[in-house]
Amino acid sequence: SDRTSLGVDVDVSNGKELIIDKVQEHGLVADWNKLKPESQLRVNDVVVAVNGVKGNAELMTTEVANNQVLEFVVCRTTPKRMDTAVCHSWCDTNCVRGTFGKKLVSQ
């Protein structure tokens, strides 16, 4: 791909989600984290949807590889209440829908 890499390593072993293993120093995610400290992507965050594709890790990674515009829905369990995940939308620098850092709370 000729575009800047996302700069994350993901674990796809459960087949349903992308779990972030590593955020590299360079890439779209690192740039985003500097710009938006309140909604950073971190290790162990779970990407549950990419551009509306969800429930299939293989299809989600294909979506990442084949598209210039990405919108992720990312969930993080909170240490105080492991049964509650805080989710938000995340977009790369090309996202035109303006859903950066939108917080959704789901059970």
XYZ file of C-alpha atoms in Angstrom:
107
model
C 0.000 0.000 0.000
C 1.240 3.484 -0.739
C -0.435 5.032 2.258
C 1.009 5.442 5.702
C 0.686 2.317 7.777
C -1.595 2.201 10.785
C 1.349 1.122 12.911
C -0.367 -1.437 15.116
C 0.046 -5.161 15.631
C -3.178 -7.049 16.284
C -4.119 -10.456 17.642
C -6.874 -12.085 15.575
C -6.844 -15.435 17.355
C -10.416 -15.321 18.658
C -11.647 -14.906 15.082
C -14.193 -12.213 15.954
C -12.255 -9.114 16.981
C -8.886 -7.418 16.579
C -7.034 -7.066 19.877
C -4.242 -4.490 19.808
C -0.924 -6.124 20.791
C 1.386 -3.212 20.096
C 1.218 0.421 19.033
C 4.342 1.273 17.056
C 6.168 4.610 17.357
C 5.282 5.642 13.815
C 2.034 5.338 11.917
C -1.480 6.705 11.769
C -2.386 5.416 15.215
C 0.678 7.000 16.858
C -0.154 10.295 15.124
C -3.775 10.036 16.273
C -2.682 9.295 19.855
C -0.603 12.491 19.908
C -3.476 14.575 18.523
C -6.238 13.030 20.633
C -4.857 12.018 24.037
C -8.384 11.625 25.404
C -9.239 8.847 22.958
C -5.950 7.081 22.323
C -5.766 3.546 21.014
C -3.865 1.415 23.505
C -2.552 -2.123 23.909
C -5.381 -4.533 24.787
C -8.029 -2.299 23.233
C -10.468 -4.390 21.213
C -11.456 -3.312 17.716
C -14.997 -4.637 17.318
C -15.835 -3.076 13.939
C -14.007 -1.653 10.928
C -16.124 0.422 8.522
C -19.214 -1.361 9.817
C -17.710 -4.842 9.336
C -17.903 -6.781 12.595
C -17.829 -10.279 14.025
C -15.142 -11.597 11.653
C -11.467 -10.779 12.280
C -10.372 -11.885 8.808
C -12.894 -9.639 7.039
C -11.937 -6.756 9.326
C -8.225 -7.079 8.501
C -9.128 -7.200 4.792
C -11.142 -4.007 5.258
C -8.109 -2.316 6.843
C -5.845 -3.445 4.000
C -8.139 -2.412 1.158
C -9.523 0.949 2.228
C -8.147 4.459 2.355
C -10.749 5.581 4.892
C -11.108 3.661 8.123
C -13.558 3.965 10.953
C -12.980 1.701 13.931
C -15.233 1.026 16.868
C -12.898 0.302 19.765
C -13.822 -1.039 23.191
C -11.867 -1.049 26.422
C -12.867 -2.755 29.646
C -12.608 -0.496 32.660
C -10.488 -1.823 35.544
C -13.137 -0.982 38.151
C -15.976 -2.759 36.356
C -14.781 -5.500 34.047
C -18.343 -6.148 32.902
C -18.597 -2.668 31.409
C -16.790 -1.786 28.211
C -16.336 1.804 27.116
C -16.474 2.047 23.336
C -15.736 4.880 20.960
C -15.351 5.445 17.257
C -11.896 6.119 15.920
C -11.027 7.300 12.413
C -7.775 7.694 10.595
C -6.734 11.063 9.193
C -8.840 10.615 6.051
C -12.143 9.946 7.756
C -14.766 12.364 6.512
C -17.574 11.441 8.884
C -16.174 13.282 11.877
C -16.843 10.641 14.507
C -13.519 11.035 16.310
C -13.682 10.095 19.955
C -17.427 9.613 20.155
C -18.034 7.717 23.379
C -20.590 4.958 23.652
C -21.139 3.002 26.821
C -22.384 -0.535 26.388
C -22.951 -3.392 28.801
